[in-house]
Tab-separated table of C-alpha atoms and ligand atoms in Angstrom:
chain	number	residue	atom	x	y	z
A	1	UNK	CA	-0.180	0.310	-0.150
A	2	UNK	CA	2.716	2.742	0.987
A	3	UNK	CA	4.802	1.404	-1.570
A	4	UNK	CA	1.545	2.434	-4.617
A	5	UNK	CA	1.330	5.528	-2.455
A	6	UNK	CA	5.004	6.382	-2.860
A	7	UNK	CA	4.369	5.029	-6.713
A	8	UNK	CA	1.172	7.166	-7.305
A	9	UNK	CA	2.884	10.811	-6.194
A	10	UNK	CA	5.731	9.994	-7.969
A	11	UNK	CA	3.662	9.411	-11.233
A	12	UNK	CA	2.360	12.789	-9.861
A	13	UNK	CA	5.391	15.223	-9.432
A	14	UNK	CA	6.368	13.011	-13.006
A	15	UNK	CA	3.528	14.608	-15.039
A	16	UNK	CA	3.080	17.669	-13.132
A	17	UNK	CA	7.134	18.399	-14.187
A	18	UNK	CA	5.865	17.757	-17.833
A	19	UNK	CA	3.437	20.759	-17.682
A	20	UNK	CA	3.784	23.731	-17.795
A	21	UNK	CA	3.011	25.602	-14.614
A	22	UNK	CA	1.501	28.656	-13.121
A	23	UNK	CA	3.098	31.566	-13.689
A	24	UNK	CA	6.195	29.848	-15.877
A	25	UNK	CA	7.845	31.980	-17.218
A	26	UNK	CA	9.395	30.214	-21.298
A	27	UNK	CA	11.071	32.080	-22.704
A	28	UNK	CA	11.710	31.484	-26.730
A	29	UNK	CA	15.066	33.440	-28.854
A	30	UNK	CA	15.437	32.203	-32.843
A	31	UNK	CA	16.450	33.431	-35.957
A	32	UNK	CA	13.305	35.435	-37.111
A	33	UNK	CA	12.738	35.868	-41.060
A	34	UNK	CA	10.107	39.081	-41.789
A	35	UNK	CA	8.544	38.425	-45.887
A	36	UNK	CA	6.144	40.695	-46.371
A	37	UNK	CA	3.085	39.849	-49.016
A	38	UNK	CA	3.217	43.597	-50.047
A	39	UNK	CA	0.809	45.488	-52.231
A	40	UNK	CA	0.172	49.020	-52.891
A	41	UNK	CA	-2.244	51.935	-54.401
A	42	UNK	CA	-1.078	53.205	-57.559
A	43	UNK	CA	1.774	55.459	-57.272
A	44	UNK	CA	3.882	57.806	-59.348
A	45	UNK	CA	2.335	55.348	-62.181
A	46	UNK	CA	3.858	52.680	-60.040
A	47	UNK	CA	3.301	50.763	-57.364
A	48	UNK	CA	5.698	49.398	-54.370
A	49	UNK	CA	7.124	46.130	-52.691
A	50	UNK	CA	9.000	45.572	-49.910
A	51	UNK	CA	11.713	43.009	-48.966
A	52	UNK	CA	12.351	40.418	-47.139
A	53	UNK	CA	14.453	40.885	-43.719
A	54	UNK	CA	16.031	38.549	-41.136
A	55	UNK	CA	17.204	39.221	-37.426
A	56	UNK	CA	17.154	37.780	-34.181
A	57	UNK	CA	13.592	37.597	-32.428
A	58	UNK	CA	13.127	36.954	-28.925
A	59	UNK	CA	9.354	36.384	-27.135
A	60	UNK	CA	8.434	35.606	-23.543
A	61	UNK	CA	5.290	33.646	-22.090
A	62	UNK	CA	3.614	34.160	-18.560
A	63	UNK	CA	1.410	31.105	-18.529
A	64	UNK	CA	-2.085	32.055	-16.397
A	65	UNK	CA	-2.223	28.088	-16.636
A	66	UNK	CA	-0.943	24.798	-17.707
A	67	UNK	CA	-3.219	25.880	-20.949
A	68	UNK	CA	-3.224	29.357	-21.366
A	69	UNK	CA	-0.404	31.830	-21.460
A	70	UNK	CA	0.675	35.700	-22.760
A	71	UNK	CA	3.763	36.020	-25.031
A	72	UNK	CA	5.483	39.266	-25.976
A	73	UNK	CA	7.122	38.916	-29.632
A	74	UNK	CA	9.909	41.337	-29.884
A	75	UNK	CA	13.266	41.166	-32.276
A	76	UNK	CA	16.234	43.158	-32.855
A	77	UNK	CA	14.899	45.204	-35.744
A	78	UNK	CA	14.573	44.641	-39.328
A	79	UNK	CA	16.100	46.587	-42.349
A	80	UNK	CA	13.923	46.284	-45.595
A	81	UNK	CA	14.476	47.603	-48.467
A	82	UNK	CA	11.512	49.058	-50.501
A	83	UNK	CA	11.160	48.702	-54.494
A	84	UNK	CA	8.846	49.810	-57.469
A	85	UNK	CA	6.644	47.496	-58.928
A	86	UNK	CA	4.359	48.108	-61.717
A	87	UNK	CA	5.651	51.244	-64.076
A	88	UNK	CA	8.482	51.174	-61.428
A	89	UNK	CA	9.669	47.717	-61.388
A	90	UNK	CA	13.207	47.846	-60.770
A	91	UNK	CA	13.542	51.408	-59.492
A	92	UNK	CA	15.207	51.208	-56.139
A	93	UNK	CA	13.220	53.026	-53.769
A	94	UNK	CA	14.679	53.302	-50.727
A	95	UNK	CA	14.788	51.230	-47.563
A	96	UNK	CA	13.326	51.596	-43.565
A	97	UNK	CA	13.588	49.759	-40.183
A	98	UNK	CA	11.384	48.686	-38.077
A	99	UNK	CA	10.158	47.060	-34.727
A	100	UNK	CA	7.599	44.891	-34.545
A	101	UNK	CA	6.306	44.682	-30.955
A	102	UNK	CA	3.430	42.143	-30.968
A	103	UNK	CA	1.719	40.685	-27.119
A	104	UNK	CA	-0.994	36.965	-27.820
A	105	UNK	CA	-2.893	35.238	-25.513
A	106	UNK	CA	-1.809	31.979	-26.085
A	107	UNK	CA	-3.486	28.243	-26.001
A	108	UNK	CA	-1.667	24.881	-25.158
A	109	UNK	CA	-3.668	22.805	-25.795
A	110	UNK	CA	-1.423	19.147	-24.473
A	111	UNK	CA	-0.965	18.102	-21.071
A	112	UNK	CA	2.402	16.758	-21.909
A	113	UNK	CA	5.312	19.073	-23.130
A	114	UNK	CA	7.385	16.547	-24.991
A	115	UNK	CA	5.868	17.699	-28.305
A	116	UNK	CA	3.668	21.082	-27.276
A	117	UNK	CA	1.830	22.955	-30.073
A	118	UNK	CA	-0.007	26.633	-29.911
A	119	UNK	CA	-1.917	29.098	-31.265
A	120	UNK	CA	-2.170	32.414	-30.465
A	121	UNK	CA	-3.808	35.599	-31.173
A	122	UNK	CA	-2.863	38.977	-30.510
A	123	UNK	CA	-1.990	42.600	-31.433
A	124	UNK	CA	0.598	44.235	-33.700
A	125	UNK	CA	2.025	48.062	-33.223
A	126	UNK	CA	4.600	48.048	-35.738
A	127	UNK	CA	6.427	51.401	-35.713
A	128	UNK	CA	9.023	52.246	-39.334
A	129	UNK	CA	12.330	54.337	-38.627
A	130	UNK	CA	15.339	55.170	-40.591
A	131	UNK	CA	13.361	55.590	-43.509
A	132	UNK	CA	15.662	56.661	-46.285
A	133	UNK	CA	14.713	57.750	-50.076
A	134	UNK	CA	17.223	56.375	-52.635
A	135	UNK	CA	19.708	58.572	-55.258
A	136	UNK	CA	17.498	56.784	-57.592
A	137	UNK	CA	14.310	58.376	-56.065
A	138	UNK	CA	15.567	61.686	-56.013
A	139	UNK	CA	16.552	61.587	-59.903
A	140	UNK	CA	13.373	59.927	-61.145
A	141	UNK	CA	11.276	63.238	-58.819
A	142	UNK	CA	13.746	65.128	-59.873
A	143	UNK	CA	14.689	66.699	-56.443
A	144	UNK	CA	15.907	66.110	-52.466
A	145	UNK	CA	13.375	62.733	-51.702
A	146	UNK	CA	12.296	61.775	-48.417
A	147	UNK	CA	9.760	59.133	-47.516
A	148	UNK	CA	7.546	59.064	-44.146
A	149	UNK	CA	6.146	55.705	-42.816
A	150	UNK	CA	2.836	56.038	-40.179
A	151	UNK	CA	2.915	53.645	-37.455
A	152	UNK	CA	0.567	50.567	-37.471
A	153	UNK	CA	-1.429	48.378	-35.931
A	154	UNK	CA	-3.339	45.185	-36.081
A	155	UNK	CA	-4.053	41.748	-35.564
A	156	UNK	CA	-1.593	39.374	-35.255
A	157	UNK	CA	-2.435	35.208	-35.559
A	158	UNK	CA	0.007	32.639	-34.677
A	159	UNK	CA	0.449	28.831	-34.721
A	160	UNK	CA	3.646	27.241	-32.777
A	161	UNK	CA	4.941	24.004	-31.149
A	162	UNK	CA	7.903	23.102	-28.553
A	163	UNK	CA	9.285	20.065	-28.792
A	164	UNK	CA	11.338	19.125	-25.449
A	165	UNK	CA	15.191	18.214	-25.709
A	166	UNK	CA	16.629	17.977	-22.395
A	167	UNK	CA	14.970	18.714	-18.776
A	168	UNK	CA	14.608	22.675	-19.459
A	169	UNK	CA	16.356	23.092	-23.287
A	170	UNK	CA	13.430	23.018	-26.468
A	171	UNK	CA	13.314	23.530	-30.065
A	172	UNK	CA	11.300	26.531	-31.283
A	173	UNK	CA	9.372	26.616	-34.808
A	174	UNK	CA	6.973	29.743	-34.657
A	175	UNK	CA	4.727	31.180	-37.484
A	176	UNK	CA	3.099	34.789	-37.377
A	177	UNK	CA	1.083	36.259	-39.852
A	178	UNK	CA	0.330	40.109	-39.083
A	179	UNK	CA	-1.246	42.775	-40.248
A	180	UNK	CA	0.557	45.799	-40.806
A	181	UNK	CA	-0.786	48.370	-43.183
A	182	UNK	CA	1.287	52.164	-43.571
A	183	UNK	CA	0.014	55.653	-44.966
A	184	UNK	CA	3.888	56.043	-47.330
A	185	UNK	CA	4.481	60.204	-47.630
A	186	UNK	CA	6.552	60.919	-50.494
A	187	UNK	CA	8.094	64.579	-50.564
A	188	UNK	CA	10.392	66.419	-52.905
A	189	UNK	CA	12.458	69.337	-51.514
A	190	UNK	CA	10.089	68.833	-48.182
A	191	UNK	CA	7.094	69.325	-50.448
A	192	UNK	CA	4.201	66.738	-50.451
A	193	UNK	CA	4.682	64.792	-54.397
A	194	UNK	CA	2.913	61.575	-53.439
A	195	UNK	CA	0.919	59.489	-50.445
A	196	UNK	CA	-0.318	55.680	-50.780
A	197	UNK	CA	-1.480	53.169	-48.666
A	198	UNK	CA	0.823	50.286	-48.450
A	199	UNK	CA	-0.457	46.719	-47.030
A	200	UNK	CA	2.829	45.000	-45.614
A	201	UNK	CA	1.111	42.433	-44.537
A	202	UNK	CA	4.169	39.746	-43.323
A	203	UNK	CA	4.179	35.891	-42.152
A	204	UNK	CA	7.179	35.783	-39.960
A	205	UNK	CA	8.949	32.785	-39.718
A	206	UNK	CA	11.377	31.897	-36.574
A	207	UNK	CA	13.534	28.871	-35.352
A	208	UNK	CA	15.010	28.567	-32.517
A	209	UNK	CA	15.452	26.954	-28.873
A	210	UNK	CA	13.029	27.432	-26.056
A	211	UNK	CA	14.238	27.491	-22.279
A	212	UNK	CA	11.624	27.578	-18.842
A	213	UNK	CA	13.157	30.033	-16.305
B	1	NI	NI1	-3.865	44.224	-44.099
């Protein structure tokens, strides 16, 4: 009797150690690739596209209980080339940097954590900075040009999974689809030349390691 009770207690401890726990902090770090699916309104007879970039991404999840968590996504700044499409195809328009902080509520369906998939729904705030117009654009517009991009707030959808490798180390893969829309104001010699709405709407892929704290 005593032996089986001890055995049951040991099993209970083992299974408890195998689930995320209330107030647990779980961190992930890895390579994050931001791949815009960009489209824009018509501008200067053409359109604009935004190219991919990869940098270091970080996430931290605080577990409300073993099935629900709140995640913050952060990263080093991403830098994207902005190029022309349509009649502007081949034109190097400029570049911009951004940070895409995203806060998501996540659901972890499984009790164990040897393999743990999850889904998330969140809110993204994207601020663009160091937006530069190229000398090609200066030439095309016949003056000193500059571009400014308005900030964006939108929804973010996420799926991901963690695979347990050792007691505290996990391999993580995650994908976000983020609604990022901005307005690009293009000025020439300080005067507004054009204004265009740009849907950036990137898919973000992250592959890295996770660990409990
Ligand atoms: Ni959008």
